[in-house]
């Protein structure tokens, strides 16, 4: 998930929490206000009921008239006047026990059960005590709270939609410099390492740009060093070896040379040739992984390249047994084309087929060509010694050789070289192997039509 998306979601989650908390506070305080207001209305009726029914006088009629004229009749409103017994105790006529006990203990109380509200107090009338209770329902207050809940719900949903798009726009705007930096970095390759990122401002993006520029400085230095080595190593290293090899060969042509001296010179010639092969492989490995410039790149038919590679292998291994499986070729021949350097691709395929022939002791090696999802797949399968499962992860490391290959000649640079070449062509390599069963290596290359 992109950081920009994460920020949007975090912003949305934080806003959701804040809105929920705000709505909860609004609903809670509105409910409390609504209940308190209704209890005040009930208390007023309790006082009026007590004056009218316990202390009748010339004002009683006026109280009654004010009540009828100005106080609305509450829903299911009910008045109760409960007289204590001779000992001053009250008998509960069916009121909620918690409310009744509270009135008896404190002299007055308020109580709510569902949407039924109660208010009451104890009034002294001479030697007698009376409990005056008024109860009623508050459907309008309940409806008001329900309406408020509905308004808050729709407001909450609408606010979340607005917050989401605002957060999305905010994160997009915030990460605009990062996207610009990313686009600029993507344009820098090994062929234009001299380019640098713009470094303006004093924020974190400027620090990141400077870090990239410092890294590019180090990379440019490293690439220049490698380029100089690749350019000069051929002359500086090959020339002495060639001279040594020529001198040894000249000495061996001397018929008078006999015995141990000839054996020593033959050994020197063999080891010199081996050193020249290693040097050539190293130079090719360095060149294939250097810069990725598309020099002399063109459309190349992989099926034709396979035949060329097989021909090259047979020159080195005349006894090799190579089978070709082209039964799954697509009807559209253009799908067999890949963009690349034909010489390098030929080298990679040749190395893998050659390894398969060598390590299978000239048993059947099958080369299969298929196209799937606009990817050209070359499968090379042998019936050889296989590779131990614990060593599969190391076979693409330069100079690494599996523990069961000591009796075979090699330097451990063929597969790393092939991997560099395939990666250079935006492809990949897959491998399956089992000891004493065989090995299958698959090369995946993007079709030129992709």
CSV table of C-alpha atoms in Angstrom, one decimal:
chain,number,residue,atom,x,y,z
A,1,UNK,CA,0.0,0.0,0.0
A,2,UNK,CA,1.3,3.4,-0.9
A,3,UNK,CA,2.2,5.8,1.9
A,4,UNK,CA,-0.2,8.4,0.3
A,5,UNK,CA,-3.0,5.9,0.7
A,6,UNK,CA,-2.0,5.1,4.2
A,7,UNK,CA,-2.0,8.8,5.2
A,8,UNK,CA,-5.5,9.2,3.7
A,9,UNK,CA,-6.8,6.2,5.6
A,10,UNK,CA,-5.1,7.4,8.9
A,11,UNK,CA,-6.6,10.8,8.4
A,12,UNK,CA,-10.0,9.3,7.8
A,13,UNK,CA,-9.7,7.0,10.9
A,14,UNK,CA,-8.6,10.0,13.1
A,15,UNK,CA,-11.5,12.1,11.8
A,16,UNK,CA,-13.9,9.3,12.3
A,17,UNK,CA,-12.8,8.9,15.9
A,18,UNK,CA,-13.2,12.7,16.5
A,19,UNK,CA,-16.6,12.8,14.8
A,20,UNK,CA,-17.8,9.9,16.8
A,21,UNK,CA,-16.6,11.5,20.1
A,22,UNK,CA,-18.2,14.8,19.2
A,23,UNK,CA,-21.5,13.2,18.2
A,24,UNK,CA,-21.5,11.2,21.4
A,25,UNK,CA,-21.0,14.3,23.5
A,26,UNK,CA,-23.8,16.2,21.6
A,27,UNK,CA,-26.2,13.3,22.0
A,28,UNK,CA,-25.4,12.8,25.7
A,29,UNK,CA,-25.8,16.5,26.7
A,30,UNK,CA,-28.9,16.9,24.6
A,31,UNK,CA,-30.4,13.8,26.3
A,32,UNK,CA,-29.5,15.2,29.8
A,33,UNK,CA,-30.9,18.6,29.0
A,34,UNK,CA,-34.1,17.0,27.7
A,35,UNK,CA,-34.6,14.9,30.8
A,36,UNK,CA,-33.8,17.7,33.2
A,37,UNK,CA,-36.2,20.0,31.4
A,38,UNK,CA,-39.0,17.4,31.6
A,39,UNK,CA,-38.3,16.7,35.3
A,40,UNK,CA,-38.6,20.4,36.0
A,41,UNK,CA,-42.0,20.4,34.4
A,42,UNK,CA,-43.0,17.4,36.6
A,43,UNK,CA,-41.7,19.1,39.7
A,44,UNK,CA,-43.8,22.2,39.0
A,45,UNK,CA,-46.9,19.9,38.7
A,46,UNK,CA,-45.9,18.2,42.0
A,47,UNK,CA,-45.9,21.6,43.8
A,48,UNK,CA,-49.1,22.7,42.2
A,49,UNK,CA,-50.8,19.4,43.0
A,50,UNK,CA,-49.7,19.7,46.6
A,51,UNK,CA,-51.0,23.3,47.0
A,52,UNK,CA,-54.3,22.5,45.3
A,53,UNK,CA,-55.1,19.3,47.1
A,54,UNK,CA,-53.5,19.8,50.5
A,55,UNK,CA,-53.8,23.5,51.1
A,56,UNK,CA,-57.0,24.7,49.5
A,57,UNK,CA,-57.8,28.4,50.0
A,58,UNK,CA,-59.0,31.3,47.9
A,59,UNK,CA,-55.9,30.9,45.7
A,60,UNK,CA,-56.7,27.3,44.9
A,61,UNK,CA,-59.1,28.1,42.2
A,62,UNK,CA,-56.6,30.5,40.7
A,63,UNK,CA,-53.9,27.8,40.7
A,64,UNK,CA,-56.2,25.4,39.1
A,65,UNK,CA,-57.1,27.9,36.4
A,66,UNK,CA,-53.5,28.7,35.7
A,67,UNK,CA,-52.7,25.0,35.5
A,68,UNK,CA,-55.5,24.3,33.1
A,69,UNK,CA,-54.7,27.4,30.9
A,70,UNK,CA,-51.0,27.5,30.8
A,71,UNK,CA,-49.7,24.0,31.6
A,72,UNK,CA,-50.2,21.5,28.8
A,73,UNK,CA,-51.5,18.1,29.6
A,74,UNK,CA,-48.6,15.7,29.5
A,75,UNK,CA,-48.9,12.3,27.9
A,76,UNK,CA,-50.3,9.6,30.3
A,77,UNK,CA,-50.0,12.2,33.1
A,78,UNK,CA,-51.0,10.8,36.5
A,79,UNK,CA,-51.2,12.4,39.9
A,80,UNK,CA,-51.0,10.4,43.1
A,81,UNK,CA,-51.5,11.5,46.7
A,82,UNK,CA,-50.4,8.9,49.2
A,83,UNK,CA,-51.1,9.4,53.0
A,84,UNK,CA,-48.8,7.9,55.6
A,85,UNK,CA,-50.2,5.7,58.4
A,86,UNK,CA,-50.3,6.7,62.0
A,87,UNK,CA,-46.7,5.8,62.5
A,88,UNK,CA,-45.6,8.0,59.6
A,89,UNK,CA,-44.8,5.2,57.2
A,90,UNK,CA,-45.9,5.0,53.6
A,91,UNK,CA,-47.2,1.9,51.7
A,92,UNK,CA,-46.1,1.6,48.1
A,93,UNK,CA,-49.1,1.7,45.9
A,94,UNK,CA,-47.3,0.3,42.9
A,95,UNK,CA,-44.6,2.8,42.2
A,96,UNK,CA,-41.1,1.7,41.1
A,97,UNK,CA,-39.4,0.5,44.4
A,98,UNK,CA,-36.2,2.4,43.8
A,99,UNK,CA,-38.1,5.6,43.3
A,100,UNK,CA,-40.5,5.0,46.2
A,101,UNK,CA,-37.6,4.3,48.6
A,102,UNK,CA,-35.7,7.3,47.4
A,103,UNK,CA,-38.6,9.6,48.1
A,104,UNK,CA,-39.1,8.1,51.6
A,105,UNK,CA,-35.4,8.4,52.4
A,106,UNK,CA,-34.7,11.9,50.9
A,107,UNK,CA,-38.0,13.6,51.0
A,108,UNK,CA,-38.1,14.1,47.2
A,109,UNK,CA,-36.8,12.2,44.1
A,110,UNK,CA,-36.8,11.9,40.4
A,111,UNK,CA,-36.9,8.6,38.5
A,112,UNK,CA,-36.9,7.4,34.9
A,113,UNK,CA,-37.8,4.0,33.6
A,114,UNK,CA,-37.8,3.6,29.8
A,115,UNK,CA,-39.8,6.6,28.7
A,116,UNK,CA,-41.8,6.9,31.9
A,117,UNK,CA,-40.8,9.8,34.2
A,118,UNK,CA,-41.6,10.1,37.9
A,119,UNK,CA,-41.3,13.1,40.3
A,120,UNK,CA,-42.4,13.1,43.9
A,121,UNK,CA,-41.9,14.7,47.3
A,122,UNK,CA,-43.2,14.4,50.9
A,123,UNK,CA,-45.3,17.2,52.2
A,124,UNK,CA,-46.3,17.8,55.9
A,125,UNK,CA,-49.9,18.6,56.5
A,126,UNK,CA,-50.4,19.2,60.1
A,127,UNK,CA,-49.7,15.9,61.9
A,128,UNK,CA,-50.0,14.0,58.7
A,129,UNK,CA,-47.5,13.3,55.9
A,130,UNK,CA,-48.4,13.0,52.3
A,131,UNK,CA,-46.4,11.7,49.3
A,132,UNK,CA,-47.2,13.7,46.2
A,133,UNK,CA,-46.2,11.9,42.9
A,134,UNK,CA,-46.7,13.0,39.3
A,135,UNK,CA,-45.8,10.7,36.5
A,136,UNK,CA,-45.9,11.1,32.7
A,137,UNK,CA,-44.3,10.0,29.5
A,138,UNK,CA,-42.2,12.2,27.3
A,139,UNK,CA,-42.8,11.1,23.7
A,140,UNK,CA,-41.9,14.5,22.2
A,141,UNK,CA,-38.6,14.5,24.0
A,142,UNK,CA,-37.9,11.0,22.8
A,143,UNK,CA,-38.8,11.9,19.3
A,144,UNK,CA,-36.5,14.9,19.5
A,145,UNK,CA,-33.6,12.7,20.6
A,146,UNK,CA,-34.4,10.2,17.8
A,147,UNK,CA,-34.5,13.1,15.2
A,148,UNK,CA,-31.2,14.3,16.6
A,149,UNK,CA,-29.7,10.8,16.2
A,150,UNK,CA,-30.8,10.7,12.6
A,151,UNK,CA,-29.4,14.1,11.9
A,152,UNK,CA,-26.1,13.2,13.5
A,153,UNK,CA,-25.9,9.9,11.6
A,154,UNK,CA,-26.4,11.6,8.2
A,155,UNK,CA,-24.1,14.3,9.2
A,156,UNK,CA,-21.5,11.7,10.2
A,157,UNK,CA,-21.7,9.8,6.9
A,158,UNK,CA,-21.6,13.1,4.9
A,159,UNK,CA,-18.6,14.3,7.0
A,160,UNK,CA,-16.7,11.1,6.4
A,161,UNK,CA,-17.2,11.3,2.6
A,162,UNK,CA,-16.0,14.9,2.7
A,163,UNK,CA,-13.1,14.0,5.0
A,164,UNK,CA,-12.0,11.2,2.7
A,165,UNK,CA,-11.8,13.3,-0.4
A,166,UNK,CA,-10.2,16.2,1.5
A,167,UNK,CA,-7.7,13.7,3.0
A,168,UNK,CA,-7.0,12.3,-0.4
A,169,UNK,CA,-6.4,15.7,-1.9
A,170,UNK,CA,-4.3,16.7,1.1
A,171,UNK,CA,-2.1,13.6,0.8
A,172,UNK,CA,-1.8,14.0,-3.0
A,173,UNK,CA,-0.7,17.6,-2.5
A,174,UNK,CA,1.7,16.7,0.3
A,175,UNK,CA,3.4,14.0,-1.7
A,176,UNK,CA,3.7,16.0,-4.9
A,177,UNK,CA,7.4,16.7,-4.2
A,178,UNK,CA,8.0,13.0,-3.5
A,179,UNK,CA,6.4,12.0,-6.8
A,180,UNK,CA,8.5,14.6,-8.7
A,181,UNK,CA,11.6,13.3,-7.0
A,182,UNK,CA,10.7,9.7,-7.9
A,183,UNK,CA,10.1,10.6,-11.5
A,184,UNK,CA,13.4,12.4,-11.7
A,185,UNK,CA,15.2,9.4,-10.0
A,186,UNK,CA,13.6,7.0,-12.6
A,187,UNK,CA,15.2,9.0,-15.4
A,188,UNK,CA,18.7,8.5,-14.0
A,189,UNK,CA,20.4,5.3,-15.3
A,190,UNK,CA,24.0,4.1,-15.5
A,191,UNK,CA,24.3,5.9,-18.9
A,192,UNK,CA,23.5,9.4,-17.4
A,193,UNK,CA,24.9,9.1,-13.8
A,194,UNK,CA,26.2,12.7,-14.2
A,195,UNK,CA,22.6,14.0,-13.7
A,196,UNK,CA,21.7,15.2,-10.2
A,197,UNK,CA,18.4,16.0,-8.4
A,198,UNK,CA,17.3,19.5,-7.8
A,199,UNK,CA,18.0,20.5,-4.2
A,200,UNK,CA,16.0,23.5,-3.1
A,201,UNK,CA,14.6,24.3,0.3
A,202,UNK,CA,15.4,23.1,3.7
A,203,UNK,CA,12.8,20.5,4.3
A,204,UNK,CA,13.0,16.7,4.5
A,205,UNK,CA,12.6,16.4,0.7
A,206,UNK,CA,15.7,18.5,0.2
A,207,UNK,CA,17.6,16.3,2.6
A,208,UNK,CA,16.4,13.2,0.7
A,209,UNK,CA,17.5,14.8,-2.6
A,210,UNK,CA,20.9,15.5,-1.1
A,211,UNK,CA,21.2,11.9,0.1
A,212,UNK,CA,20.4,10.7,-3.4
A,213,UNK,CA,22.9,13.0,-4.9
A,214,UNK,CA,25.6,11.8,-2.6
A,215,UNK,CA,24.7,8.2,-3.5
A,216,UNK,CA,24.9,9.1,-7.2
A,217,UNK,CA,28.4,10.6,-6.7
A,218,UNK,CA,29.5,7.3,-5.2
A,219,UNK,CA,27.8,5.2,-7.9
A,220,UNK,CA,29.3,7.4,-10.7
A,221,UNK,CA,32.8,6.9,-9.2
A,222,UNK,CA,32.3,3.1,-8.8
A,223,UNK,CA,31.0,2.8,-12.4
A,224,UNK,CA,33.9,4.8,-13.8
A,225,UNK,CA,36.3,2.6,-11.9
A,226,UNK,CA,34.6,-0.5,-13.2
A,227,UNK,CA,34.5,0.9,-16.8
A,228,UNK,CA,38.2,1.7,-16.7
A,229,UNK,CA,39.0,-1.8,-15.4
A,230,UNK,CA,36.9,-3.5,-18.2
A,231,UNK,CA,38.5,-1.3,-20.8
A,232,UNK,CA,42.1,-1.9,-19.7
A,233,UNK,CA,42.0,-5.4,-18.2
A,234,UNK,CA,41.8,-7.0,-21.7
A,235,UNK,CA,45.1,-5.5,-22.8
A,236,UNK,CA,46.9,-5.5,-19.5
A,237,UNK,CA,46.1,-9.0,-18.5
A,238,UNK,CA,45.6,-10.9,-21.8
A,239,UNK,CA,48.8,-9.8,-23.4
A,240,UNK,CA,51.2,-11.3,-20.8
A,241,UNK,CA,49.2,-14.5,-20.7
A,242,UNK,CA,49.2,-14.8,-24.5
A,243,UNK,CA,53.0,-14.3,-24.5
A,244,UNK,CA,53.5,-16.9,-21.9
A,245,UNK,CA,51.2,-19.3,-23.8
A,246,UNK,CA,53.1,-18.7,-27.1
A,247,UNK,CA,56.5,-19.2,-25.5
A,248,UNK,CA,55.4,-22.4,-23.9
A,249,UNK,CA,53.9,-23.7,-27.1
A,250,UNK,CA,57.1,-22.8,-29.0
A,251,UNK,CA,59.2,-24.7,-26.4
A,252,UNK,CA,56.9,-27.7,-26.6
A,253,UNK,CA,57.5,-27.8,-30.4
A,254,UNK,CA,61.1,-28.5,-29.7
A,255,UNK,CA,61.5,-32.2,-30.4
A,256,UNK,CA,64.6,-32.4,-28.2
A,257,UNK,CA,62.6,-31.6,-25.1
A,258,UNK,CA,61.9,-34.8,-23.3
A,259,UNK,CA,60.9,-36.2,-19.9
A,260,UNK,CA,60.0,-34.1,-16.9
A,261,UNK,CA,60.7,-30.8,-18.7
A,262,UNK,CA,58.0,-31.5,-21.3
A,263,UNK,CA,55.5,-32.5,-18.6
A,264,UNK,CA,56.2,-29.2,-16.7
A,265,UNK,CA,55.8,-27.1,-19.8
A,266,UNK,CA,52.6,-28.9,-20.7
A,267,UNK,CA,51.2,-28.2,-17.2
A,268,UNK,CA,52.1,-24.5,-17.6
A,269,UNK,CA,50.4,-24.4,-21.0
A,270,UNK,CA,47.2,-26.1,-19.6
A,271,UNK,CA,47.0,-23.8,-16.6
A,272,UNK,CA,47.7,-20.7,-18.7
A,273,UNK,CA,44.9,-21.7,-21.1
A,274,UNK,CA,42.6,-22.2,-18.0
A,275,UNK,CA,43.6,-18.7,-16.7
A,276,UNK,CA,42.9,-17.2,-20.1
A,277,UNK,CA,39.4,-18.8,-20.0
A,278,UNK,CA,38.7,-17.5,-16.5
A,279,UNK,CA,39.9,-14.0,-17.5
A,280,UNK,CA,37.6,-14.0,-20.6
A,281,UNK,CA,34.7,-15.2,-18.5
A,282,UNK,CA,35.3,-12.5,-15.9
A,283,UNK,CA,35.6,-9.8,-18.5
A,284,UNK,CA,32.4,-10.9,-20.1
A,285,UNK,CA,30.7,-11.1,-16.7
A,286,UNK,CA,31.8,-7.5,-15.9
A,287,UNK,CA,30.7,-6.2,-19.3
A,288,UNK,CA,27.3,-7.9,-19.2
A,289,UNK,CA,26.5,-6.3,-15.9
A,290,UNK,CA,28.0,-2.9,-16.4
A,291,UNK,CA,25.6,-0.3,-17.6
A,292,UNK,CA,22.6,-1.8,-19.4
A,293,UNK,CA,23.0,0.5,-22.5
A,294,UNK,CA,21.0,-0.9,-25.4
A,295,UNK,CA,24.0,-0.9,-27.8
A,296,UNK,CA,23.3,-2.9,-30.9
A,297,UNK,CA,19.9,-3.9,-29.7
A,298,UNK,CA,17.5,-5.3,-32.2
A,299,UNK,CA,14.6,-7.7,-32.6
A,300,UNK,CA,15.8,-11.2,-32.4
A,301,UNK,CA,13.9,-14.5,-33.1
A,302,UNK,CA,14.5,-16.7,-30.1
A,303,UNK,CA,13.8,-19.9,-32.0
A,304,UNK,CA,16.6,-19.0,-34.5
A,305,UNK,CA,18.8,-18.1,-31.6
A,306,UNK,CA,18.3,-21.5,-30.0
A,307,UNK,CA,19.4,-23.3,-33.1
A,308,UNK,CA,22.5,-21.1,-33.2
A,309,UNK,CA,23.2,-21.9,-29.6
A,310,UNK,CA,22.8,-25.6,-30.1
A,311,UNK,CA,25.2,-25.5,-33.0
A,312,UNK,CA,27.8,-23.7,-30.9
A,313,UNK,CA,27.4,-26.3,-28.1
A,314,UNK,CA,27.8,-29.2,-30.5
A,315,UNK,CA,31.1,-27.8,-31.7
A,316,UNK,CA,32.4,-27.9,-28.1
A,317,UNK,CA,30.6,-31.1,-27.1
A,318,UNK,CA,30.2,-33.2,-30.2
A,319,UNK,CA,28.8,-36.1,-28.3
A,320,UNK,CA,26.0,-34.0,-26.8
A,321,UNK,CA,22.4,-35.2,-27.2
A,322,UNK,CA,20.1,-32.2,-27.5
A,323,UNK,CA,16.4,-32.4,-28.3
A,324,UNK,CA,14.2,-29.5,-29.4
A,325,UNK,CA,10.5,-29.1,-28.5
A,326,UNK,CA,8.9,-26.4,-30.6
A,327,UNK,CA,5.4,-27.9,-30.6
A,328,UNK,CA,3.9,-25.1,-28.5
A,329,UNK,CA,5.0,-22.2,-30.7
A,330,UNK,CA,2.3,-19.5,-31.1
A,331,UNK,CA,0.6,-18.9,-34.4
A,332,UNK,CA,1.8,-15.3,-34.3
A,333,UNK,CA,5.5,-15.5,-35.0
A,334,UNK,CA,6.0,-11.9,-33.9
A,335,UNK,CA,5.6,-13.1,-30.3
A,336,UNK,CA,8.9,-15.0,-30.6
A,337,UNK,CA,10.8,-11.7,-31.1
A,338,UNK,CA,12.6,-10.1,-28.2
A,339,UNK,CA,14.4,-6.8,-28.0
A,340,UNK,CA,18.1,-7.3,-27.2
A,341,UNK,CA,21.6,-8.0,-28.1
A,342,UNK,CA,21.7,-11.3,-30.0
A,343,UNK,CA,25.3,-12.0,-29.2
A,344,UNK,CA,24.7,-11.7,-25.4
A,345,UNK,CA,21.5,-13.7,-25.5
A,346,UNK,CA,23.2,-16.4,-27.6
A,347,UNK,CA,26.0,-16.5,-25.0
A,348,UNK,CA,23.5,-16.9,-22.1
A,349,UNK,CA,21.5,-19.7,-23.8
A,350,UNK,CA,24.7,-21.4,-25.0
A,351,UNK,CA,26.2,-21.4,-21.4
A,352,UNK,CA,23.1,-23.0,-19.9
A,353,UNK,CA,22.7,-25.7,-22.7
A,354,UNK,CA,26.5,-26.4,-22.4
A,355,UNK,CA,26.2,-26.9,-18.6
A,356,UNK,CA,23.2,-29.2,-19.1
A,357,UNK,CA,25.1,-31.4,-21.5
A,358,UNK,CA,28.3,-31.4,-19.4
A,359,UNK,CA,26.6,-32.3,-16.1
A,360,UNK,CA,24.3,-34.9,-17.7
A,361,UNK,CA,27.2,-36.8,-19.3
A,362,UNK,CA,25.6,-36.3,-22.7
A,363,UNK,CA,22.2,-37.7,-21.8
A,364,UNK,CA,19.2,-36.2,-23.4
A,365,UNK,CA,18.9,-32.4,-22.9
A,366,UNK,CA,15.5,-31.0,-24.0
A,367,UNK,CA,15.1,-27.3,-25.1
A,368,UNK,CA,11.5,-26.2,-25.2
A,369,UNK,CA,10.2,-22.9,-26.4
A,370,UNK,CA,6.8,-21.4,-25.4
A,371,UNK,CA,5.0,-18.1,-25.1
A,372,UNK,CA,2.7,-17.2,-22.2
A,373,UNK,CA,1.3,-13.8,-21.3
A,374,UNK,CA,3.6,-12.0,-23.8
A,375,UNK,CA,6.7,-13.7,-22.2
A,376,UNK,CA,9.0,-15.9,-24.2
A,377,UNK,CA,10.0,-18.9,-22.1
A,378,UNK,CA,13.0,-21.1,-22.9
A,379,UNK,CA,13.1,-24.3,-20.8
A,380,UNK,CA,16.3,-26.4,-20.7
A,381,UNK,CA,15.8,-29.7,-19.0
A,382,UNK,CA,18.5,-32.4,-18.5
A,383,UNK,CA,18.8,-35.8,-16.8
A,384,UNK,CA,22.0,-35.0,-15.0
A,385,UNK,CA,23.4,-35.1,-11.5
A,386,UNK,CA,21.1,-32.3,-10.3
A,387,UNK,CA,21.9,-29.7,-7.6
A,388,UNK,CA,21.5,-30.3,-3.8
A,389,UNK,CA,18.5,-28.3,-2.5
A,390,UNK,CA,20.6,-26.5,0.1
A,391,UNK,CA,22.9,-25.1,-2.6
A,392,UNK,CA,20.3,-23.9,-5.1
A,393,UNK,CA,20.3,-20.4,-3.6
A,394,UNK,CA,24.0,-20.0,-4.3
A,395,UNK,CA,24.3,-21.3,-7.9
A,396,UNK,CA,24.1,-17.7,-9.3
A,397,UNK,CA,27.0,-16.5,-7.2
A,398,UNK,CA,30.3,-16.1,-9.2
A,399,UNK,CA,32.7,-19.0,-8.7
A,400,UNK,CA,30.3,-21.1,-6.7
A,401,UNK,CA,30.2,-24.7,-7.7
A,402,UNK,CA,27.9,-27.4,-6.2
A,403,UNK,CA,29.4,-30.0,-4.0
A,404,UNK,CA,28.7,-32.8,-6.4
A,405,UNK,CA,30.5,-31.2,-9.4
A,406,UNK,CA,34.2,-31.6,-8.4
A,407,UNK,CA,34.8,-34.2,-11.1
A,408,UNK,CA,33.6,-31.8,-13.8
A,409,UNK,CA,35.7,-28.9,-15.2
A,410,UNK,CA,34.3,-25.5,-14.7
A,411,UNK,CA,34.9,-22.1,-13.1
A,412,UNK,CA,31.4,-21.2,-11.7
A,413,UNK,CA,30.9,-18.1,-13.9
A,414,UNK,CA,28.6,-19.5,-16.6
A,415,UNK,CA,25.3,-19.2,-14.7
A,416,UNK,CA,26.1,-15.8,-13.1
A,417,UNK,CA,27.0,-14.5,-16.6
A,418,UNK,CA,23.7,-15.9,-18.0
A,419,UNK,CA,21.7,-14.3,-15.1
A,420,UNK,CA,23.4,-10.9,-15.8
A,421,UNK,CA,22.5,-11.1,-19.5
A,422,UNK,CA,18.9,-12.1,-18.9
A,423,UNK,CA,18.4,-9.3,-16.3
A,424,UNK,CA,20.0,-6.9,-18.7
A,425,UNK,CA,17.1,-7.8,-21.1
A,426,UNK,CA,14.5,-7.3,-18.3
A,427,UNK,CA,14.0,-11.0,-17.9
A,428,UNK,CA,14.4,-13.6,-15.1
A,429,UNK,CA,15.6,-17.1,-14.5
A,430,UNK,CA,13.8,-19.9,-12.7
A,431,UNK,CA,15.3,-23.2,-11.7
A,432,UNK,CA,14.1,-26.6,-10.4
A,433,UNK,CA,16.5,-29.4,-9.6
A,434,UNK,CA,16.7,-32.8,-7.8
A,435,UNK,CA,19.9,-34.7,-7.2
A,436,UNK,CA,20.4,-37.7,-9.6
A,437,UNK,CA,17.1,-36.8,-11.3
A,438,UNK,CA,18.0,-33.7,-13.3
A,439,UNK,CA,17.6,-29.9,-13.6
A,440,UNK,CA,15.3,-27.6,-15.4
A,441,UNK,CA,16.2,-24.0,-16.0
A,442,UNK,CA,13.7,-21.6,-17.5
A,443,UNK,CA,14.5,-18.2,-19.1
A,444,UNK,CA,11.7,-15.6,-19.1
A,445,UNK,CA,12.1,-12.8,-21.6
A,446,UNK,CA,9.5,-10.1,-22.5
A,447,UNK,CA,8.3,-10.4,-26.0
A,448,UNK,CA,9.0,-7.4,-28.2
A,449,UNK,CA,5.3,-7.1,-28.8
A,450,UNK,CA,4.6,-6.6,-25.1
